[in-house]
mmCIF file with all atom_site columns, C-alpha atoms in Angstrom:
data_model
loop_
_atom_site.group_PDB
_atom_site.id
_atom_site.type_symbol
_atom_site.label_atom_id
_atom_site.label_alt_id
_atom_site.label_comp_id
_atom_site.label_asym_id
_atom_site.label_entity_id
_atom_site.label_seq_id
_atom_site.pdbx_PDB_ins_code
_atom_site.Cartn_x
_atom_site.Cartn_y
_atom_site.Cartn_z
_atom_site.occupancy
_atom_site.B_iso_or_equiv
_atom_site.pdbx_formal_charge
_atom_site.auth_seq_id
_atom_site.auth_comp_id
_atom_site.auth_asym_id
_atom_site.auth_atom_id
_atom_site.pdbx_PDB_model_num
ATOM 1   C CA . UNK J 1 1   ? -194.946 68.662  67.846 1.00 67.00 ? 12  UNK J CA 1
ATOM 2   C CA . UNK J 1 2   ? -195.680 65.297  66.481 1.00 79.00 ? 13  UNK J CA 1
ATOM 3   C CA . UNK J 1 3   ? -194.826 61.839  67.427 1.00 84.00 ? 14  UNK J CA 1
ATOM 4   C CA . UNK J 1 4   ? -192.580 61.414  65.199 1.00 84.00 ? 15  UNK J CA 1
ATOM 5   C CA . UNK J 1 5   ? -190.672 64.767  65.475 1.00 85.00 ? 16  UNK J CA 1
ATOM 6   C CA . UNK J 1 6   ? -190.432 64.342  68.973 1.00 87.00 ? 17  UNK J CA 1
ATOM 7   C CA . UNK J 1 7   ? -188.899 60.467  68.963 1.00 90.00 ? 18  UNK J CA 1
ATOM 8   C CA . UNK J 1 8   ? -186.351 61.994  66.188 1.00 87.00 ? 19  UNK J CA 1
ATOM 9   C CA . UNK J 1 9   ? -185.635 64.983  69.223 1.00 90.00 ? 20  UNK J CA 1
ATOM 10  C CA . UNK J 1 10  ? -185.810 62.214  72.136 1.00 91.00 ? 21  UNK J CA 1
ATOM 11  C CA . UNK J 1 11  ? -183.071 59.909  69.966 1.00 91.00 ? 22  UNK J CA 1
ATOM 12  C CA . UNK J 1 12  ? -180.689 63.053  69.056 1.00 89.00 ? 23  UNK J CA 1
ATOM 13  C CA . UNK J 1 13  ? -181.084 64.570  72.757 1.00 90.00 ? 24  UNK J CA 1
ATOM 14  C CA . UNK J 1 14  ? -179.282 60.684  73.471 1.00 90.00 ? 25  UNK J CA 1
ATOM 15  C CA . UNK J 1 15  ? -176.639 61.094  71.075 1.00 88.00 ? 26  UNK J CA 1
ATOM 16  C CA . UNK J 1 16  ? -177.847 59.260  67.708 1.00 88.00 ? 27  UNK J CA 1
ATOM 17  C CA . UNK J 1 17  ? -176.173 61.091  64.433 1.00 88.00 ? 28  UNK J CA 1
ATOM 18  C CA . UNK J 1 18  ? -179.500 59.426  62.503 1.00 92.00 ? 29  UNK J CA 1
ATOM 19  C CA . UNK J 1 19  ? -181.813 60.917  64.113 1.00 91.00 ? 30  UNK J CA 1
ATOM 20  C CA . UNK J 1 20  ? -180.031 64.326  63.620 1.00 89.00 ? 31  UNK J CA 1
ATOM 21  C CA . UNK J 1 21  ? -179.932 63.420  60.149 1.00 92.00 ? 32  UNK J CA 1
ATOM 22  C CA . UNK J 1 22  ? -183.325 63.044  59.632 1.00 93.00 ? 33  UNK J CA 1
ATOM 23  C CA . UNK J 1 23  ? -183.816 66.319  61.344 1.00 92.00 ? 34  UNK J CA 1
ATOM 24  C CA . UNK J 1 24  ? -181.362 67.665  58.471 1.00 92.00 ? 35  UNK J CA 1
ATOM 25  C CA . UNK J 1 25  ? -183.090 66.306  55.839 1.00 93.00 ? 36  UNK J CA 1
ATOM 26  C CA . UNK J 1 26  ? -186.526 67.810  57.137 1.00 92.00 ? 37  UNK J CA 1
ATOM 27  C CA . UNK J 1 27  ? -185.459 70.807  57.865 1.00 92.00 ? 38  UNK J CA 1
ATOM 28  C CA . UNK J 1 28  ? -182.130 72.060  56.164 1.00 93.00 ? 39  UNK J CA 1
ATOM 29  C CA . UNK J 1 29  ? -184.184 73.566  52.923 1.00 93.00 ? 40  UNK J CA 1
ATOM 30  C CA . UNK J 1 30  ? -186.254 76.123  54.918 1.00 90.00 ? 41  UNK J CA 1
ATOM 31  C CA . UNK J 1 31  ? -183.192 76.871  57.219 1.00 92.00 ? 42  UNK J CA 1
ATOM 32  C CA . UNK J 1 32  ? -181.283 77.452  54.037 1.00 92.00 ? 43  UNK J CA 1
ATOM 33  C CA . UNK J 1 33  ? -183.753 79.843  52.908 1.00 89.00 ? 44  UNK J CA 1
ATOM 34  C CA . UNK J 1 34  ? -184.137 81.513  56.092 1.00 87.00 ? 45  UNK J CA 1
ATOM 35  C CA . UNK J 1 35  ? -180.496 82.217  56.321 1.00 88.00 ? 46  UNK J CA 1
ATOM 36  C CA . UNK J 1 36  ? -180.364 83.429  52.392 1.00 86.00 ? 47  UNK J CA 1
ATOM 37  C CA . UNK J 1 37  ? -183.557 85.715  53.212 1.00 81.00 ? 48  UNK J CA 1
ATOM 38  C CA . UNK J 1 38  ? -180.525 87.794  55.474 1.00 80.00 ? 49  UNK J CA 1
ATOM 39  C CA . UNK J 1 39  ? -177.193 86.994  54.252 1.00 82.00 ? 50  UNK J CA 1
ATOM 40  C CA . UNK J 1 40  ? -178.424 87.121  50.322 1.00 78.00 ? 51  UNK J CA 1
ATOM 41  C CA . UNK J 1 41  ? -175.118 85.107  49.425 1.00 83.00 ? 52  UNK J CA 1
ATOM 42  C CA . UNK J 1 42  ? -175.207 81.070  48.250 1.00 87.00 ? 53  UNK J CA 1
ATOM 43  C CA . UNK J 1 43  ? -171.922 79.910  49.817 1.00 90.00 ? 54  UNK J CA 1
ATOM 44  C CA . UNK J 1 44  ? -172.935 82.114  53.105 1.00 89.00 ? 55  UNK J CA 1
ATOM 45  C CA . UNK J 1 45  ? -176.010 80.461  53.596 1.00 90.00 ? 56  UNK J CA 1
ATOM 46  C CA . UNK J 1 46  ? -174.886 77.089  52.811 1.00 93.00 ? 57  UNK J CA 1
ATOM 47  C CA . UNK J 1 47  ? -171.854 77.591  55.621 1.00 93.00 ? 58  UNK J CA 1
ATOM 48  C CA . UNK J 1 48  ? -174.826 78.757  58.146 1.00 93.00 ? 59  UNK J CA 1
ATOM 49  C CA . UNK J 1 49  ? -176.625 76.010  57.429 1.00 94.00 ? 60  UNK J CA 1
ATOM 50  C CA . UNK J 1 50  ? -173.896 73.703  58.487 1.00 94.00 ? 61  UNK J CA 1
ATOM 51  C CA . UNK J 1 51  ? -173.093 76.148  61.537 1.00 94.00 ? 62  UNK J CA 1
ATOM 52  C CA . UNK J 1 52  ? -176.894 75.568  62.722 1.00 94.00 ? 63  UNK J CA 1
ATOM 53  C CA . UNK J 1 53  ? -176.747 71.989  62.424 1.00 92.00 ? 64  UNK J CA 1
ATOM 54  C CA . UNK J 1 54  ? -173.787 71.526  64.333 1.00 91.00 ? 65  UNK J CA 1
ATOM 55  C CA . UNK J 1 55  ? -175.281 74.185  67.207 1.00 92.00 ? 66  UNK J CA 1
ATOM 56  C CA . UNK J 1 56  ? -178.503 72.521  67.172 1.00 91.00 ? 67  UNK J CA 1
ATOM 57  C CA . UNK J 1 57  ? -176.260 69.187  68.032 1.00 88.00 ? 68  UNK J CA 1
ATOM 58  C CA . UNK J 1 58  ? -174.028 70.415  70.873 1.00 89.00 ? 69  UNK J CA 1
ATOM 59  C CA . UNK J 1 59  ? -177.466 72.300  72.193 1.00 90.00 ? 70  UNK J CA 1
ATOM 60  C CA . UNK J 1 60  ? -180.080 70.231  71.328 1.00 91.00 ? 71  UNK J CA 1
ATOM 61  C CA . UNK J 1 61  ? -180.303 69.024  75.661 1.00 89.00 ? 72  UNK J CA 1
ATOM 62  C CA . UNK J 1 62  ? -181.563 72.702  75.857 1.00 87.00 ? 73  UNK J CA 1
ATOM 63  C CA . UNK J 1 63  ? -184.688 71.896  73.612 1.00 89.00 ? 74  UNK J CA 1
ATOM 64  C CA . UNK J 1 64  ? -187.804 71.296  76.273 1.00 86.00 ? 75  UNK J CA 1
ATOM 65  C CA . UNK J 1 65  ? -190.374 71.374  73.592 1.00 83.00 ? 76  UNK J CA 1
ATOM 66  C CA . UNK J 1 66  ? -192.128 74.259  75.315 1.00 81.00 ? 77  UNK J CA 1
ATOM 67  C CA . UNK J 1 67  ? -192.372 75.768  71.590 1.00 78.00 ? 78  UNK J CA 1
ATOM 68  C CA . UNK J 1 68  ? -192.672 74.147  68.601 1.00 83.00 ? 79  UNK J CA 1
ATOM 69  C CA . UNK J 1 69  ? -189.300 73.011  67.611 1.00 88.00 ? 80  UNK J CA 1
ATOM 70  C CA . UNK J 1 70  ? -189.230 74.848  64.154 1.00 84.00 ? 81  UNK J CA 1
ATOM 71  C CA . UNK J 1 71  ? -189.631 78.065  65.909 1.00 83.00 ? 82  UNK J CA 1
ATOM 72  C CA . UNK J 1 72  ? -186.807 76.701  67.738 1.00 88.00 ? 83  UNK J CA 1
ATOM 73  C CA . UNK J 1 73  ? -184.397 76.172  64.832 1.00 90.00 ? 84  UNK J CA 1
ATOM 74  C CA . UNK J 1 74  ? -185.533 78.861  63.203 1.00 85.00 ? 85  UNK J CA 1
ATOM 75  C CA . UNK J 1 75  ? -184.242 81.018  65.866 1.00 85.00 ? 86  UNK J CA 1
ATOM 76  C CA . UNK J 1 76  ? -180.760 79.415  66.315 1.00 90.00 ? 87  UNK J CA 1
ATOM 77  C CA . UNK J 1 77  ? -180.715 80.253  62.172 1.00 89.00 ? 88  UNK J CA 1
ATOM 78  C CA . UNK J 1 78  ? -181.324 83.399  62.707 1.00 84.00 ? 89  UNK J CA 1
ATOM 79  C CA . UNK J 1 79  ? -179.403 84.224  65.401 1.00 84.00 ? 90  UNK J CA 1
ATOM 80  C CA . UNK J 1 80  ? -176.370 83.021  63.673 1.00 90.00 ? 91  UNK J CA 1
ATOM 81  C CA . UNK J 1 81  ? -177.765 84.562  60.335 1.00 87.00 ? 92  UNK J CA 1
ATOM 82  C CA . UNK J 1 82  ? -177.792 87.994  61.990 1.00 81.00 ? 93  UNK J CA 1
ATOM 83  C CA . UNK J 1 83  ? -174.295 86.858  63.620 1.00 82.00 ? 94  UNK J CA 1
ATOM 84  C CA . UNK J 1 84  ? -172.865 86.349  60.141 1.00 85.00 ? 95  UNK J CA 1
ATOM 85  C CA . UNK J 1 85  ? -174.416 89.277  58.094 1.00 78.00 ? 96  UNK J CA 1
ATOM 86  C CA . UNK J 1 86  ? -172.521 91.897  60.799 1.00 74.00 ? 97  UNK J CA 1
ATOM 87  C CA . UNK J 1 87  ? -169.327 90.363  60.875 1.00 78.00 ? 98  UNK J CA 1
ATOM 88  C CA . UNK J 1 88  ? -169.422 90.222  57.144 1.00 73.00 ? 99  UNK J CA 1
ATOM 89  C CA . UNK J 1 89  ? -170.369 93.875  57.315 1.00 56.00 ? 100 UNK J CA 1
ATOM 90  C CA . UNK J 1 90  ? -171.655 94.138  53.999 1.00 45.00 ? 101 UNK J CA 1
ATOM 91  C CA . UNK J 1 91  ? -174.554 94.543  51.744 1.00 42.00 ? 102 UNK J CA 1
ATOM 92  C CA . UNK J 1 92  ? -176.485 91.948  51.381 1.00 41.00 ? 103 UNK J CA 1
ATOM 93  C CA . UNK J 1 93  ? -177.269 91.497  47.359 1.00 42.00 ? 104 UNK J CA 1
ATOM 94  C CA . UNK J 1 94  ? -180.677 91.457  45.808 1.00 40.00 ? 105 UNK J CA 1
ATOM 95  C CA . UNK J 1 95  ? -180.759 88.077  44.290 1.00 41.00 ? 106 UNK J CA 1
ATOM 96  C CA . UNK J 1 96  ? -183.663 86.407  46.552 1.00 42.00 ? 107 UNK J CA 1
ATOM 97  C CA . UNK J 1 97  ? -185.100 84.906  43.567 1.00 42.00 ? 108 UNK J CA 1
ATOM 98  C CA . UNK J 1 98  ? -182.188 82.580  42.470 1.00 40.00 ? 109 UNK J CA 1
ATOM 99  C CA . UNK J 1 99  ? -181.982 80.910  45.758 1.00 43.00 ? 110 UNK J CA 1
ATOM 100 C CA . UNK J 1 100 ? -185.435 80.660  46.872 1.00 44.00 ? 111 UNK J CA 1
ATOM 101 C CA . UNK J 1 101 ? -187.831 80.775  43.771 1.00 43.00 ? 112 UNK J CA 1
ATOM 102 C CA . UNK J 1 102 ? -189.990 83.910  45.690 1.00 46.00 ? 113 UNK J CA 1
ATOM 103 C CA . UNK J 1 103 ? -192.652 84.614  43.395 1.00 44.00 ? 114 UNK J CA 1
ATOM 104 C CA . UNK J 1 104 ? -195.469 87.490  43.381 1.00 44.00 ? 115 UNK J CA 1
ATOM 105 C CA . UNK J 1 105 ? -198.035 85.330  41.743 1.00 44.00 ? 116 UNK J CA 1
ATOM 106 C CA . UNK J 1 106 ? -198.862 81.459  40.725 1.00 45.00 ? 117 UNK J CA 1
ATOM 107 C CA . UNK J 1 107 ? -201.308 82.631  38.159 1.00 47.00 ? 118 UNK J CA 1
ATOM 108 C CA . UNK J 1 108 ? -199.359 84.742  35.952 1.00 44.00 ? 119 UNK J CA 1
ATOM 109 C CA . UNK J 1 109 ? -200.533 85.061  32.551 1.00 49.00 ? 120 UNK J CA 1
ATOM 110 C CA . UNK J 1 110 ? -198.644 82.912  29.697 1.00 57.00 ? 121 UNK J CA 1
ATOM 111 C CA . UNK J 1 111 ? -198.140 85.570  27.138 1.00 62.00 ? 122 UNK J CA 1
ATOM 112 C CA . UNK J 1 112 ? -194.696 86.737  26.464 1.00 69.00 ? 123 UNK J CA 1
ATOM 113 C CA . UNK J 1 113 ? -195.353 90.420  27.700 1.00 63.00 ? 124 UNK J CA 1
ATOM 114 C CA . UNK J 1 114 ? -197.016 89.418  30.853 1.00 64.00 ? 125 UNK J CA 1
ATOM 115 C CA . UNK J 1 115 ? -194.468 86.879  31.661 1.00 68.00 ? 126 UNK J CA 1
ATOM 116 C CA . UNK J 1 116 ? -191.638 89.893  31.145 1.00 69.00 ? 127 UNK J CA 1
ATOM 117 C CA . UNK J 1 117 ? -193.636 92.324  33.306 1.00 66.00 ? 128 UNK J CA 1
ATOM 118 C CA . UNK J 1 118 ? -194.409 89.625  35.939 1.00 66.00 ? 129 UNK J CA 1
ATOM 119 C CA . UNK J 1 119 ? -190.456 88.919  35.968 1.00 73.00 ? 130 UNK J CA 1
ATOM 120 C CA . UNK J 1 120 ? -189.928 92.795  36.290 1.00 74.00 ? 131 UNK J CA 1
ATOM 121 C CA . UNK J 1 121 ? -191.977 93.026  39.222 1.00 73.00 ? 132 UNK J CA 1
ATOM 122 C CA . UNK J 1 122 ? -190.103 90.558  40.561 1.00 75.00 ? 133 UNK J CA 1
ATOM 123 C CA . UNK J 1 123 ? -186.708 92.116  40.238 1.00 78.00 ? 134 UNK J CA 1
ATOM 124 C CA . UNK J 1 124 ? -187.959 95.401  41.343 1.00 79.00 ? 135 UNK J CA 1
ATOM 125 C CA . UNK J 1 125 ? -189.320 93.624  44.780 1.00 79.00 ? 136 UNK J CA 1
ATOM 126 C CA . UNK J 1 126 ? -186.227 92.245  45.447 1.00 78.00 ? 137 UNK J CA 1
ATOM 127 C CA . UNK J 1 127 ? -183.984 95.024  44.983 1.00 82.00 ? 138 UNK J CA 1
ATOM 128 C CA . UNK J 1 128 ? -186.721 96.891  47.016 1.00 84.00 ? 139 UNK J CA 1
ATOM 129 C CA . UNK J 1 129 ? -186.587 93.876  49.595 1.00 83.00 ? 140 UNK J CA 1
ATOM 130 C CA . UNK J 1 130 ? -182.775 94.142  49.374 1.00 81.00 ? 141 UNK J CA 1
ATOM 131 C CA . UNK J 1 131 ? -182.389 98.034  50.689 1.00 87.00 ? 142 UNK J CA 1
ATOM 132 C CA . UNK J 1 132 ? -184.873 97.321  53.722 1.00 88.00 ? 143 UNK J CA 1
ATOM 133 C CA . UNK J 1 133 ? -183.424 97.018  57.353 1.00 89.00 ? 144 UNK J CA 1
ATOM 134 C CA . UNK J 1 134 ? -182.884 93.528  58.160 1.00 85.00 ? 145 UNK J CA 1
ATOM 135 C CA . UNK J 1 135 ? -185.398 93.464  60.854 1.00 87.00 ? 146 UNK J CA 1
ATOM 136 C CA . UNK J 1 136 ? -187.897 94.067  58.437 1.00 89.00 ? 147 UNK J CA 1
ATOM 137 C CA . UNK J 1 137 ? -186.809 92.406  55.437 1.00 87.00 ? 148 UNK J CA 1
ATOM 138 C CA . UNK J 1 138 ? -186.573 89.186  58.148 1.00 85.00 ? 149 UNK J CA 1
ATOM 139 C CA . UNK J 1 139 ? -190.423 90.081  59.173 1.00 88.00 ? 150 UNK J CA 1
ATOM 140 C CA . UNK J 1 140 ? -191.579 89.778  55.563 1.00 87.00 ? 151 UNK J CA 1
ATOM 141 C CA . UNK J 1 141 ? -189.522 86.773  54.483 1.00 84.00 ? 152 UNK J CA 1
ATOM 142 C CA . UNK J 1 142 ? -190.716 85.009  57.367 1.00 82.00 ? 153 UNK J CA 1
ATOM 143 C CA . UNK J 1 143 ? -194.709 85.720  56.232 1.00 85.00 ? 154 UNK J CA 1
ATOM 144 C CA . UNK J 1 144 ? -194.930 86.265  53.284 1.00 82.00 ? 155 UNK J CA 1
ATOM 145 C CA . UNK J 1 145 ? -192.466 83.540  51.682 1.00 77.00 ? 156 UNK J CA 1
ATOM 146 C CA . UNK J 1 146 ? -192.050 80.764  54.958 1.00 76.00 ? 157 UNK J CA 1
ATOM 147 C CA . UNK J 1 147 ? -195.873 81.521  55.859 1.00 80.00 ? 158 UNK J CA 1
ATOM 148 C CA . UNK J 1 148 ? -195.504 81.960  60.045 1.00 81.00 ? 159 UNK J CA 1
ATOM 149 C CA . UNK J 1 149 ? -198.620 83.160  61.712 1.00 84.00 ? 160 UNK J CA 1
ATOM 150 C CA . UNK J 1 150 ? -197.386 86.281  63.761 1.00 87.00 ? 161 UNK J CA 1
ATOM 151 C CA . UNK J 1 151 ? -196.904 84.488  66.941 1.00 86.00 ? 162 UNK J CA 1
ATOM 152 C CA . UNK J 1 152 ? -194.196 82.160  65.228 1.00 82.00 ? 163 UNK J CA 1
ATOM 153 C CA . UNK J 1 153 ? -192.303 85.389  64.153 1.00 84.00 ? 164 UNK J CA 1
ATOM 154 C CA . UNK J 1 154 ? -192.148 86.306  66.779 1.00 86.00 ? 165 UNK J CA 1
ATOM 155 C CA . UNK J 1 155 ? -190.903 83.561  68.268 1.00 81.00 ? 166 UNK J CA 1
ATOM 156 C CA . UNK J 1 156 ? -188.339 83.310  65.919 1.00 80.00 ? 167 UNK J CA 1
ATOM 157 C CA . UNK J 1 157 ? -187.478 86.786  65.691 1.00 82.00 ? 168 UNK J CA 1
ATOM 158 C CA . UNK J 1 158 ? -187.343 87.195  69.509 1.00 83.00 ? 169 UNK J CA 1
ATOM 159 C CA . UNK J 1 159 ? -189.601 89.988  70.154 1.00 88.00 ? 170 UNK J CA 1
ATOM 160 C CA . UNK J 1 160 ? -193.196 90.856  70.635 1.00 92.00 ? 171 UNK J CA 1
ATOM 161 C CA . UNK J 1 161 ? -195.629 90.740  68.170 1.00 91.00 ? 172 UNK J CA 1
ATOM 162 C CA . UNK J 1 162 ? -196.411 94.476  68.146 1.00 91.00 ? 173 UNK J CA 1
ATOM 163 C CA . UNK J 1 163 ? -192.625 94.809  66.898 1.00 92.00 ? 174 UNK J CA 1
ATOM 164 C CA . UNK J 1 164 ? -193.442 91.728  64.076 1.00 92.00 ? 175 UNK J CA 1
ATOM 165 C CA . UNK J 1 165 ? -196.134 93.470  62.712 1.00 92.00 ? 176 UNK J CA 1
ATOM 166 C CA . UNK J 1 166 ? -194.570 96.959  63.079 1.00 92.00 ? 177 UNK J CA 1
ATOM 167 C CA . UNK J 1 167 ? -191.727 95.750  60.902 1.00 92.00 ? 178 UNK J CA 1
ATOM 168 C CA . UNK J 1 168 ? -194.110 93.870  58.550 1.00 92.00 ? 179 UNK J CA 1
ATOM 169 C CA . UNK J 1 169 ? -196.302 97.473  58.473 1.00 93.00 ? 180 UNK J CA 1
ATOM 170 C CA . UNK J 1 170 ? -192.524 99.540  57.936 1.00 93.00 ? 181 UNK J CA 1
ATOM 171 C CA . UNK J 1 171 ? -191.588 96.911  55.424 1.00 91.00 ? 182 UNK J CA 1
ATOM 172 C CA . UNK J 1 172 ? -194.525 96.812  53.325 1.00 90.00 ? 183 UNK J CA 1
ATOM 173 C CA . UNK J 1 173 ? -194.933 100.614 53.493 1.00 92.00 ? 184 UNK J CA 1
ATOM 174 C CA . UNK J 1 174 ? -191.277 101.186 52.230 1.00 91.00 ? 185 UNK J CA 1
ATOM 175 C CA . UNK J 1 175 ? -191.748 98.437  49.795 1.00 87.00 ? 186 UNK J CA 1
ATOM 176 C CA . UNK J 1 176 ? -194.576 100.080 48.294 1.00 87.00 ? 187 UNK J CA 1
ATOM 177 C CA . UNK J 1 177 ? -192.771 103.472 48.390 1.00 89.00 ? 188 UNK J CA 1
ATOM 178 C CA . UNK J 1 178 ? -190.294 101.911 46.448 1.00 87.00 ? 189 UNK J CA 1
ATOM 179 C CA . UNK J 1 179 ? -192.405 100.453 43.624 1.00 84.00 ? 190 UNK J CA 1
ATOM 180 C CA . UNK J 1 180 ? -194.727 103.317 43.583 1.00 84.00 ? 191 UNK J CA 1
ATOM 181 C CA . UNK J 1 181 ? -193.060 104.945 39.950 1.00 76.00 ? 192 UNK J CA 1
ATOM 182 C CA . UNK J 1 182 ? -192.666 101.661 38.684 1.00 73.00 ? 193 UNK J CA 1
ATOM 183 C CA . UNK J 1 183 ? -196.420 100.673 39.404 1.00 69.00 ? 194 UNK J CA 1
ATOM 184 C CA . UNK J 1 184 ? -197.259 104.007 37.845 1.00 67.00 ? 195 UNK J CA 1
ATOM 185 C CA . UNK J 1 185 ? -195.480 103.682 34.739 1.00 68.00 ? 196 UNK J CA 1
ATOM 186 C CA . UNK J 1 186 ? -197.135 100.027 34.434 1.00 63.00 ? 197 UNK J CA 1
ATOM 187 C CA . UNK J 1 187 ? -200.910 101.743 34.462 1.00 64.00 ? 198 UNK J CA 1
ATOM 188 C CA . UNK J 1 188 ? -199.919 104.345 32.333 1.00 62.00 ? 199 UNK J CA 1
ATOM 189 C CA . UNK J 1 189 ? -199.252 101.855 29.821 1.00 59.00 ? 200 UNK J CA 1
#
C-alpha cells in the first residue's frame, strides 16, 4: 500500500467523507466492472457499486492493511456481487463488452473483414463467458481482463490458489469447447 492510499484509509477509518471520496473516485471503475463481470446487468452493477461503498464505510475500522487494500474491496464487491446475482436468481446476460470494453486483441487488423471477424470472436467469447459457472467466469474476469496475479484471486475470491487456477483451467477449457466449431469454420475459410 502506498503513502498516499494509506493516509486516504487512516482519514476515512476517522470519519472524513473526502477521503472516502477519493477512495471512490480511485476505485469505483474497476469495482463497477468487477460487479458487471457477475451480475452482467448496468443498473445492477451500478446499485452494487453504491452498496460497496457504503459497506466499505460502516466497515472500513475492520481494514488492518494486512493485504493490499484492493484485494480488500475487491472482495467486499464480490461478496455482495455473488449476494446479488442469487437473490436475483437469474441469468446473467452476455453483454460484457458494452460495459467493460473486453477485447481479444489491441492489434486487430483495419480491414473491414478482419474488423467483422475480430467483433465475432468477441461476441462468441462472451456468450461462451456468459454460460460458464460463476466461479469460473469470476476466475477469468479477474485475470484475464482486471490482470491479478493468482495470489490476488485468490484473495479476492476467498479460496486457495489451486481452486483459482482450477477454475481458470475449467474456464478456459469450456471456453475453448465452446468456440471450437466456430474456430473451425474460421480456418476453413
Amino acid at each position: 500500500m502506498n503513502q498516499r492510499e494509506a493516509e486516504l484509509i487512516s482519514r476515512c477509518q476517522k470519519g472524513d467523507q473526502d477521503a472516502l471520496k477519493e477512495i471512490f473516485d480511485q476505485y469505483h471503475q474497476k469495482v463497477y466492472r468487477i460487479a458487471y463481470g457477475v451480475v452482467r446487468q448496468r443498473e445492477d452493477a451500478l446499485d452494487i457499486v453504491q452498496e460497496v461503498f457504503i459497506k466499505l464505510y460502516r466497515s472500513i475500522q475492520n481494514f488492518k492493511g494486512r493485504s493490499k487494500f484492493y484485494t480488500y474491496l475487491y472482495r467486499m464487491t464480490m461478496n455482495t456481487a455473488i449476494d446479488h446475482a442469487r437473490k436475483m436468481r437469474r441469468a446473467p446476460p452476455s453483454n460484457i463488452h458494452e460495459e467493460e470494453g473486453f477485447q481479444l486483441s489491441e492489434d486487430v487488423e483495419k480491414s473491414p473483414d478482419r474488423i467483422l471477424l475480430h467483433k465475432e470472436l468477441e461476441e462468441r467469447v462472451r456468450v461462451a463467458l456468459g454460460k460458464l459457472p460463476v466461479d469460473q467466469r469470476t476466475a477469468l474476469i479477474l485475470r484475464e481482463v482486471e490482470g491479478l496475479s493468482y495470489q490476488e484471486m485468490a484473495e479476492v475470491m476467498g479460496c486457495n490458489i489451486g481452486t483459482v487456477m482450477s477454475r481458470l483451467h475449467y474456464g478456459r477449457k469450456r471456453i475453448q469447447e465452446m468456440l471450437k466449431g466456430y474456430l473451425k469454420e474460421r480456418r476453413e475459410e
